[in-house]
Amino acid sequence: MSTPAINPSVLNSDFMRIGEELDRIAGADRAHIDVMDGHFVPNLTFGPSMVEQMARRSPIPLDAHLMIENADREALAYAEAGAESVTFHLEAANAPVRLARELRRAGVKVGVGLRPATPVEPLLDILGEFDMVLVMTVEPGFGGQSFLESMLPKIRRTRQAISAANLELSIQVDGGIKRETIALAAEAGADVFVAGSAIYSADDAAAEITALRELAAAHACRA
């Protein structure tokens, strides 16, 4: 497993001051960009042009999380916009292996996301096509939700499958991550943590990033 990474979600930032809000998280590993199309999830956020502007302005790389329909057709635009990693949802891809390979050819790291009700088992034979599995720990589409502890067994199964296949994949968790829950996710096998409100509501975002990273490291899964 890699060193724990903290990827703050800008969904909880002040969009009118996005440049300054990106600067607030300069000590993080990546800025997590929640792309929503109003169809796969109810909300509507950023498109490729906004991601391109953020990529030019951000002091850290962008981690684009595509909560969009038609991922097969739309995902490459976010690689071309400058994201370092692009995660599409398994539920939104008709040909996930082909899409993962297209994204790799575009030069980005590739993640595949799972809604809470989607099991990890359909991915087990194709794990090697990805750099990261995103286990949603809330229903996608809204910030500020509570962490679903019922997702911990899925995280454990995913980590066990990665270890059994002797692969080097990250497990990202997104939803309800804060000081009280990051240890649970780390112990289960996650090593990339998306935290939104916990960081952007803190008086000192940099100190909160450090505290979360230290907690994740202290409770990291040793499997």
XYZ file of N, CA and C in Angstrom:
669
model
N 0.835 -1.201 0.000
C 0.000 0.000 0.000
C 0.865 1.244 0.000
N 0.363 2.295 -0.612
C 1.096 3.551 -0.681
C 0.870 4.387 0.571
N 1.653 5.442 0.704
C 1.465 6.388 1.797
C 0.081 7.015 1.673
N -0.642 7.198 2.782
C -1.985 7.772 2.683
C -1.987 9.132 1.994
N -2.962 9.324 1.131
C -3.106 10.575 0.391
C -4.416 11.246 0.786
N -4.369 12.559 0.917
C -5.549 13.355 1.240
C -5.887 14.212 0.029
N -7.083 14.003 -0.500
C -7.550 14.731 -1.678
C -8.801 15.536 -1.314
N -8.652 16.792 -0.909
C -9.832 17.576 -0.532
C -10.775 17.802 -1.714
N -12.057 17.677 -1.443
C -13.060 17.930 -2.474
C -13.396 19.411 -2.527
N -13.263 20.002 -3.712
C -13.581 21.419 -3.858
C -15.088 21.650 -3.933
N -15.877 20.572 -3.898
C -17.334 20.729 -3.879
C -17.770 21.569 -2.688
N -16.993 21.543 -1.618
C -17.326 22.276 -0.407
C -16.661 23.644 -0.334
N -16.030 24.056 -1.412
C -15.342 25.348 -1.423
C -16.272 26.451 -1.909
N -15.780 27.671 -1.871
C -16.500 28.831 -2.403
C -16.147 28.949 -3.881
N -17.069 28.566 -4.744
C -16.783 28.543 -6.178
C -16.446 29.931 -6.728
N -16.916 30.980 -6.073
C -16.635 32.331 -6.539
C -15.195 32.742 -6.264
N -14.501 31.963 -5.423
C -13.113 32.253 -5.079
C -12.269 30.993 -5.290
N -12.497 30.309 -6.388
C -11.934 28.970 -6.548
C -10.408 28.975 -6.551
N -9.782 30.016 -7.092
C -8.329 30.068 -7.078
C -7.775 30.100 -5.666
N -8.347 30.967 -4.828
C -7.921 31.049 -3.437
C -8.252 29.764 -2.679
N -9.374 29.159 -3.010
C -9.761 27.926 -2.342
C -8.824 26.777 -2.703
N -8.325 26.761 -3.915
C -7.315 25.773 -4.285
C -6.009 26.028 -3.533
N -5.658 27.295 -3.358
C -4.441 27.615 -2.610
C -4.540 27.149 -1.155
N -5.745 27.164 -0.589
C -5.920 26.736 0.803
C -5.531 25.284 1.015
N -5.587 24.481 -0.045
C -5.308 23.046 0.096
C -4.002 22.659 -0.589
N -3.088 23.612 -0.694
C -1.829 23.368 -1.401
C -1.003 22.267 -0.752
N -1.230 21.990 0.537
C -0.489 20.933 1.218
C -1.084 19.556 1.043
N -2.175 19.442 0.314
C -2.804 18.143 0.065
C -2.103 17.431 -1.085
N -2.537 16.220 -1.370
C -1.921 15.446 -2.444
C -2.513 15.791 -3.804
N -3.834 15.890 -3.873
C -4.516 16.287 -5.094
C -5.794 17.021 -4.715
N -6.289 17.824 -5.629
C -7.599 18.442 -5.459
C -8.629 17.545 -6.132
N -9.630 17.134 -5.372
C -10.665 16.233 -5.882
C -11.770 17.075 -6.517
N -12.005 16.839 -7.790
C -12.966 17.634 -8.555
C -14.184 16.775 -8.857
N -15.303 17.082 -8.225
C -16.538 16.319 -8.407
C -17.284 16.847 -9.625
N -17.241 16.091 -10.691
C -17.911 16.460 -11.936
C -19.285 15.799 -11.948
N -20.339 16.601 -11.969
C -21.712 16.086 -11.947
C -22.481 16.661 -13.126
N -23.292 15.808 -13.749
C -23.966 16.223 -14.986
C -25.460 16.470 -14.845
N -26.000 16.311 -13.631
C -27.434 16.501 -13.454
C -28.271 15.325 -13.916
N -27.645 14.231 -14.357
C -28.351 13.036 -14.823
C -27.929 11.801 -14.023
N -26.635 11.490 -14.028
C -26.147 10.362 -13.219
C -26.387 10.642 -11.744
N -26.219 11.896 -11.366
C -26.589 12.399 -10.030
C -27.410 13.663 -10.234
N -28.191 14.080 -9.219
C -29.089 15.214 -9.427
C -28.395 16.553 -9.638
N -27.254 16.766 -9.012
C -26.607 18.070 -9.084
C -25.808 18.261 -10.366
N -25.465 19.518 -10.628
C -24.702 19.905 -11.806
C -23.532 20.761 -11.332
N -22.297 20.388 -11.724
C -21.148 21.180 -11.269
C -20.286 21.621 -12.443
N -19.161 20.932 -12.661
C -18.147 21.411 -13.589
C -18.147 20.635 -14.899
N -17.765 21.312 -15.963
C -17.503 20.662 -17.234
C -16.028 20.721 -17.552
N -15.619 20.196 -18.713
C -14.189 20.167 -19.053
C -13.517 21.527 -19.072
N -14.208 22.556 -19.522
C -13.564 23.873 -19.608
C -13.213 24.416 -18.226
N -14.099 24.209 -17.246
C -13.795 24.653 -15.889
C -12.663 23.824 -15.286
N -12.654 22.537 -15.552
C -11.561 21.687 -15.070
C -10.240 22.135 -15.681
N -10.257 22.501 -16.949
C -9.035 22.988 -17.596
C -8.529 24.259 -16.922
N -9.430 25.170 -16.589
C -9.020 26.400 -15.899
C -8.453 26.095 -14.517
N -9.084 25.158 -13.793
C -8.577 24.791 -12.469
C -7.218 24.112 -12.570
N -7.033 23.282 -13.592
C -5.746 22.608 -13.768
C -4.625 23.616 -13.988
N -4.918 24.680 -14.706
C -3.901 25.716 -14.930
C -3.597 26.487 -13.651
N -4.593 26.650 -12.796
C -4.460 27.495 -11.606
C -4.026 26.734 -10.365
N -4.323 25.466 -10.277
C -4.146 24.712 -9.039
C -2.671 24.480 -8.698
N -2.305 24.626 -7.418
C -0.927 24.325 -7.004
C -0.654 22.830 -6.880
N -1.699 21.998 -6.954
C -1.551 20.547 -6.848
C -2.331 19.894 -7.994
N -2.010 18.646 -8.327
C -2.708 17.977 -9.433
C -4.199 17.781 -9.142
N -4.953 17.591 -10.211
C -6.393 17.384 -10.095
C -6.754 15.908 -10.211
N -7.675 15.502 -9.340
C -8.234 14.151 -9.290
C -9.702 14.300 -9.682
N -10.022 14.014 -10.942
C -11.378 14.237 -11.464
C -12.247 13.009 -11.224
N -13.359 13.209 -10.529
C -14.318 12.142 -10.231
C -15.560 12.405 -11.069
N -15.766 11.578 -12.088
C -16.832 11.810 -13.056
C -18.110 11.101 -12.626
N -19.042 11.869 -12.104
C -20.370 11.362 -11.791
C -21.279 11.766 -12.937
N -21.045 11.131 -14.086
C -21.711 11.507 -15.330
C -22.163 10.265 -16.081
N -23.216 10.420 -16.872
C -23.621 9.388 -17.805
C -22.688 9.416 -19.018
N -22.761 8.376 -19.841
C -21.995 8.321 -21.087
C -20.496 8.500 -20.847
N -19.993 7.840 -19.807
C -18.565 7.964 -19.497
C -17.698 7.543 -20.678
N -18.124 6.532 -21.430
C -17.334 6.067 -22.571
C -17.044 7.204 -23.554
N -17.999 8.098 -23.704
C -17.865 9.183 -24.676
C -17.246 10.436 -24.068
N -17.502 10.696 -22.781
C -17.148 11.983 -22.198
C -15.847 12.005 -21.402
N -15.379 10.853 -20.922
C -14.280 10.854 -19.949
C -12.979 11.412 -20.508
N -12.673 11.131 -21.762
C -11.410 11.580 -22.324
C -11.257 13.090 -22.295
N -12.358 13.809 -22.342
C -12.281 15.276 -22.323
C -11.637 15.783 -21.042
N -11.790 15.043 -19.955
C -11.214 15.484 -18.672
C -9.730 15.164 -18.584
N -9.302 14.126 -19.275
C -7.865 13.890 -19.410
C -7.240 15.002 -20.240
N -7.893 15.354 -21.321
C -7.389 16.422 -22.191
C -7.430 17.778 -21.490
N -8.311 17.934 -20.506
C -8.415 19.206 -19.769
C -7.287 19.385 -18.765
N -6.539 18.325 -18.480
C -5.390 18.480 -17.600
C -5.463 17.775 -16.269
N -6.502 16.966 -16.033
C -6.557 16.200 -14.783
C -5.426 15.178 -14.766
N -4.854 14.955 -13.590
C -3.805 13.939 -13.461
C -4.397 12.535 -13.389
N -5.559 12.433 -12.733
C -6.257 11.154 -12.652
C -7.723 11.380 -12.982
N -8.321 10.387 -13.608
C -9.731 10.451 -14.003
C -10.413 9.172 -13.525
N -11.462 9.336 -12.732
C -12.245 8.204 -12.238
C -13.638 8.253 -12.843
N -14.015 7.198 -13.526
C -15.378 7.078 -14.039
C -16.098 6.001 -13.236
N -17.427 6.029 -13.254
C -18.200 5.038 -12.510
C -18.455 3.806 -13.362
N -18.292 2.651 -12.732
C -18.568 1.394 -13.422
C -19.994 1.378 -13.958
N -20.928 1.969 -13.208
C -22.341 1.956 -13.598
C -22.603 2.791 -14.854
N -21.659 3.666 -15.204
C -21.870 4.587 -16.325
C -21.034 4.240 -17.550
N -20.323 3.100 -17.504
C -19.452 2.722 -18.624
C -19.948 1.427 -19.254
N -20.124 1.451 -20.562
C -20.508 0.242 -21.275
C -19.302 -0.667 -21.534
N -18.142 -0.056 -21.696
C -16.919 -0.811 -22.004
C -15.799 -0.307 -21.097
N -15.824 -0.670 -19.815
C -14.865 -0.093 -18.872
C -13.404 -0.411 -19.174
N -13.119 -1.601 -19.697
C -11.719 -1.931 -20.016
C -11.223 -1.068 -21.164
N -12.031 -0.960 -22.205
C -11.636 -0.120 -23.331
C -11.436 1.323 -22.889
N -12.349 1.841 -22.057
C -12.235 3.216 -21.597
C -10.992 3.402 -20.741
N -10.720 2.457 -19.855
C -9.524 2.562 -19.015
C -8.268 2.620 -19.876
N -8.216 1.806 -20.922
C -7.043 1.803 -21.791
C -6.929 3.093 -22.598
N -8.045 3.642 -23.015
C -8.018 4.927 -23.719
C -7.500 6.030 -22.805
N -7.942 6.032 -21.561
C -7.476 7.045 -20.611
C -5.988 6.875 -20.313
N -5.548 5.625 -20.172
C -4.112 5.388 -19.950
C -3.297 5.919 -21.136
N -3.784 5.686 -22.340
C -3.057 6.193 -23.522
C -3.011 7.711 -23.531
N -4.010 8.334 -22.911
C -4.042 9.800 -22.823
C -3.106 10.325 -21.737
N -2.503 9.414 -20.966
C -1.487 9.824 -20.016
C -1.961 10.097 -18.608
N -3.163 9.633 -18.252
C -3.663 9.875 -16.900
C -3.763 8.565 -16.129
N -3.779 8.685 -14.804
C -4.091 7.542 -13.966
C -5.592 7.304 -14.030
N -5.997 6.045 -13.914
C -7.399 5.680 -14.144
C -7.998 5.071 -12.886
N -9.135 5.621 -12.488
C -9.888 5.062 -11.380
C -11.254 4.594 -11.842
N -11.809 3.643 -11.108
C -13.172 3.178 -11.382
C -13.956 3.285 -10.083
N -15.128 3.906 -10.155
C -15.924 4.165 -8.965
C -17.114 3.233 -8.840
N -17.495 2.971 -7.582
C -18.632 2.114 -7.271
C -19.586 2.836 -6.334
N -20.848 2.921 -6.710
C -21.872 3.406 -5.788
C -21.992 2.439 -4.608
N -22.596 2.871 -3.495
C -22.715 1.981 -2.342
C -23.383 0.639 -2.646
N -24.375 0.610 -3.510
C -25.091 -0.635 -3.783
C -24.426 -1.506 -4.840
N -23.337 -1.026 -5.445
C -22.662 -1.790 -6.489
C -21.559 -2.631 -5.862
N -21.600 -3.946 -6.030
C -20.560 -4.796 -5.437
C -19.247 -4.668 -6.179
N -18.174 -5.035 -5.501
C -16.854 -4.981 -6.127
C -16.593 -6.201 -7.004
N -17.330 -7.265 -6.812
C -17.026 -8.535 -7.492
C -16.939 -8.437 -9.018
N -17.761 -7.654 -9.713
C -17.604 -7.570 -11.169
C -16.254 -7.019 -11.616
N -15.531 -6.359 -10.719
C -14.230 -5.790 -11.073
C -13.072 -6.761 -10.872
N -13.291 -7.846 -10.146
C -12.161 -8.633 -9.669
C -11.288 -9.196 -10.783
N -11.877 -9.542 -11.913
C -11.084 -10.106 -13.009
C -10.397 -9.040 -13.863
N -10.741 -7.771 -13.644
C -10.151 -6.710 -14.474
C -9.457 -5.636 -13.627
N -9.150 -5.945 -12.384
C -8.517 -4.956 -11.504
C -7.236 -4.384 -12.095
N -6.492 -5.208 -12.816
C -5.224 -4.756 -13.365
C -5.340 -3.662 -14.410
N -6.550 -3.382 -14.863
C -6.750 -2.309 -15.842
C -6.772 -0.922 -15.201
N -6.797 -0.880 -13.871
C -6.993 0.385 -13.175
C -5.838 0.691 -12.232
N -5.736 1.963 -11.876
C -4.780 2.413 -10.865
C -5.447 2.584 -9.510
N -6.774 2.700 -9.505
C -7.476 2.996 -8.262
C -8.918 2.524 -8.344
N -9.424 2.037 -7.223
C -10.849 1.747 -7.078
C -11.414 2.733 -6.074
N -12.471 3.419 -6.463
C -13.155 4.365 -5.579
C -14.387 3.684 -4.994
N -14.374 3.486 -3.691
C -15.539 2.952 -2.986
C -16.277 4.133 -2.369
N -17.435 4.451 -2.923
C -18.215 5.564 -2.380
C -18.736 5.190 -0.988
N -18.497 6.054 -0.036
C -18.962 5.816 1.332
C -20.159 6.695 1.678
N -20.743 7.287 0.643
C -22.072 7.917 0.690
C -22.673 7.716 -0.699
N -23.947 8.016 -0.844
C -24.527 8.053 -2.186
C -23.955 9.261 -2.925
N -23.464 9.090 -4.138
C -22.846 10.216 -4.833
C -23.849 11.305 -5.179
N -23.335 12.536 -5.227
C -24.152 13.640 -5.706
C -24.309 14.807 -4.770
N -24.023 14.629 -3.490
C -24.195 15.699 -2.520
C -23.051 15.676 -1.512
N -22.582 16.857 -1.111
C -21.580 16.940 -0.060
C -22.231 16.922 1.308
N -21.413 16.681 2.338
C -21.875 16.784 3.713
C -22.658 15.606 4.243
N -22.656 14.456 3.545
C -23.393 13.292 4.027
C -22.580 12.518 5.068
N -23.268 11.656 5.809
C -22.614 10.859 6.842
C -21.999 9.595 6.250
N -20.842 9.230 6.757
C -20.099 8.045 6.350
C -20.920 6.776 6.565
N -20.964 5.923 5.548
C -21.692 4.657 5.633
C -20.741 3.557 6.091
N -20.830 3.185 7.376
C -19.953 2.127 7.883
C -20.235 0.785 7.204
N -21.395 0.644 6.589
C -21.724 -0.594 5.876
C -20.823 -0.811 4.662
N -20.049 0.203 4.273
C -19.119 0.063 3.152
C -17.773 -0.523 3.578
N -17.526 -0.646 4.877
C -16.230 -1.154 5.331
C -15.949 -2.579 4.842
N -16.924 -3.498 4.867
C -16.641 -4.828 4.311
C -16.268 -4.798 2.828
N -16.871 -3.900 2.064
C -16.515 -3.792 0.641
C -15.077 -3.315 0.483
N -14.673 -2.355 1.302
C -13.279 -1.888 1.258
C -12.339 -3.050 1.579
N -12.676 -3.824 2.601
C -11.820 -4.956 2.979
C -11.738 -5.987 1.853
N -12.874 -6.310 1.237
C -12.863 -7.283 0.140
C -12.007 -6.789 -1.024
N -12.113 -5.497 -1.298
C -11.330 -4.917 -2.384
C -9.841 -5.000 -2.079
N -9.454 -4.652 -0.858
C -8.032 -4.718 -0.493
C -7.530 -6.156 -0.537
N -8.337 -7.089 -0.070
C -7.930 -8.503 -0.098
C -7.749 -8.988 -1.531
N -8.637 -8.569 -2.428
C -8.536 -8.982 -3.829
C -7.296 -8.390 -4.486
N -6.991 -7.153 -4.180
C -5.793 -6.503 -4.727
C -4.542 -7.234 -4.245
N -4.506 -7.540 -2.954
C -3.350 -8.247 -2.395
C -3.222 -9.651 -2.991
N -4.344 -10.351 -3.133
C -4.310 -11.712 -3.671
C -3.814 -11.741 -5.112
N -4.112 -10.678 -5.858
C -3.673 -10.595 -7.253
C -2.274 -10.001 -7.384
N -1.676 -9.633 -6.242
C -0.328 -9.050 -6.221
C -0.257 -7.796 -7.088
N -1.266 -6.950 -6.946
C -1.348 -5.708 -7.707
C -1.062 -4.510 -6.805
N -0.723 -3.399 -7.452
C -0.499 -2.141 -6.731
C -1.617 -1.172 -7.124
N -2.722 -1.225 -6.420
C -3.839 -0.319 -6.663
C -4.151 0.438 -5.389
N -4.556 1.686 -5.555
C -5.062 2.456 -4.430
C -6.549 2.202 -4.264
N -7.018 2.336 -3.036
C -8.460 2.347 -2.767
C -8.798 3.719 -2.225
N -9.629 4.424 -2.956
C -10.080 5.750 -2.536
C -11.455 5.631 -1.890
N -11.675 6.412 -0.849
C -13.002 6.518 -0.240
C -13.448 7.968 -0.291
N -14.721 8.153 -0.543
C -15.276 9.487 -0.753
C -16.643 9.544 -0.094
N -16.758 10.406 0.925
C -18.044 10.613 1.577
C -17.964 10.472 3.082
N -18.179 11.572 3.782
C -18.212 11.536 5.240
C -16.860 11.325 5.892
N -15.770 11.621 5.164
C -14.433 11.415 5.722
C -14.052 12.609 6.592
N -13.742 12.309 7.828
C -13.298 13.317 8.796
C -12.481 12.589 9.854
N -12.075 13.289 10.896
C -11.204 12.667 11.903
C -11.848 11.433 12.529
N -13.145 11.463 12.711
C -13.828 10.360 13.392
C -13.996 9.123 12.519
N -13.866 9.251 11.215
C -14.125 8.117 10.318
C -12.921 7.679 9.507
N -11.917 8.515 9.391
C -10.787 8.169 8.511
C -10.049 6.939 9.012
N -9.973 6.765 10.342
C -9.288 5.589 10.892
C -10.001 4.308 10.478
N -11.335 4.310 10.486
C -12.102 3.126 10.096
C -11.806 2.739 8.654
N -11.797 3.736 7.784
C -11.548 3.460 6.368
C -10.118 2.996 6.141
N -9.166 3.593 6.861
C -7.761 3.203 6.714
C -7.543 1.773 7.195
N -8.121 1.435 8.318
C -7.979 0.077 8.856
C -8.566 -0.963 7.905
N -9.616 -0.590 7.181
C -10.255 -1.511 6.238
C -9.439 -1.690 4.964
N -8.524 -0.750 4.678
C -7.674 -0.910 3.509
C -7.630 0.265 2.551
N -8.354 1.344 2.838
C -8.300 2.528 1.980
C -6.984 3.266 2.193
N -6.491 3.911 1.140
C -5.270 4.702 1.279
C -5.344 6.064 0.585
N -6.467 6.379 -0.050
C -6.697 7.707 -0.621
C -8.030 8.199 -0.086
N -8.024 9.388 0.508
C -9.175 9.851 1.277
C -9.652 11.202 0.750
N -10.904 11.240 0.327
C -11.523 12.482 -0.123
C -12.274 13.083 1.058
N -11.884 14.275 1.441
C -12.548 14.976 2.540
C -12.929 16.366 2.055
N -14.186 16.708 2.214
C -14.649 18.007 1.753
C -14.927 18.960 2.883
N -16.082 18.798 3.519
C -16.486 19.734 4.572
C -15.514 19.720 5.747
N -14.915 18.572 6.050
C -13.979 18.506 7.178
C -12.808 19.442 6.983
N -12.381 19.624 5.751
C -11.235 20.490 5.474
C -11.668 21.922 5.219
N -12.678 22.106 4.384
C -13.055 23.472 4.027
C -13.807 24.200 5.138
N -14.339 23.471 6.113
C -14.973 24.151 7.250
C -13.996 24.387 8.395
N -12.787 23.863 8.284
C -11.784 24.034 9.337
C -11.218 25.451 9.307
N -10.872 25.965 10.474
C -10.238 27.278 10.533
C -8.893 27.271 9.822
N -8.172 26.158 9.934
C -6.863 26.014 9.309
C -6.897 24.760 8.446
N -7.141 24.943 7.153
C -7.269 23.795 6.254
C -5.978 22.991 6.189
N -4.841 23.661 6.186
C -3.556 22.962 6.103
C -3.345 22.059 7.312
N -3.690 22.562 8.508
C -3.534 21.760 9.722
C -4.475 20.566 9.712
N -5.677 20.745 9.156
C -6.631 19.639 9.096
C -6.152 18.561 8.130
N -5.575 18.970 7.019
C -5.009 18.002 6.069
C -3.921 17.178 6.743
N -3.060 17.852 7.481
C -1.985 17.145 8.189
C -2.541 16.182 9.223
N -3.543 16.625 9.979
C -4.135 15.766 11.014
C -4.783 14.536 10.396
N -5.486 14.707 9.294
C -6.125 13.573 8.634
C -5.089 12.597 8.080
N -4.035 13.134 7.483
C -2.989 12.266 6.935
C -2.319 11.456 8.043
N -2.062 12.091 9.183
C -1.419 11.391 10.304
C -2.327 10.315 10.883
N -3.617 10.597 10.978
C -4.556 9.581 11.466
C -4.625 8.395 10.514
N -4.664 8.682 9.219
C -4.726 7.588 8.237
C -3.469 6.735 8.312
N -2.317 7.373 8.458
C -1.068 6.625 8.530
C -1.008 5.756 9.783
N -1.507 6.302 10.895
C -1.463 5.568 12.160
C -2.360 4.335 12.142
N -3.402 4.362 11.323
C -4.370 3.255 11.290
C -4.331 2.480 9.969
N -3.276 2.668 9.203
C -3.206 2.033 7.885
C -3.265 0.516 7.994
N -3.983 -0.077 7.058
C -4.098 -1.540 6.975
C -2.728 -2.141 6.653
N -2.370 -3.197 7.367
C -1.060 -3.837 7.148
C -1.167 -5.076 6.273
N -2.358 -5.364 5.775
C -2.537 -6.583 4.965
C -1.811 -6.469 3.631
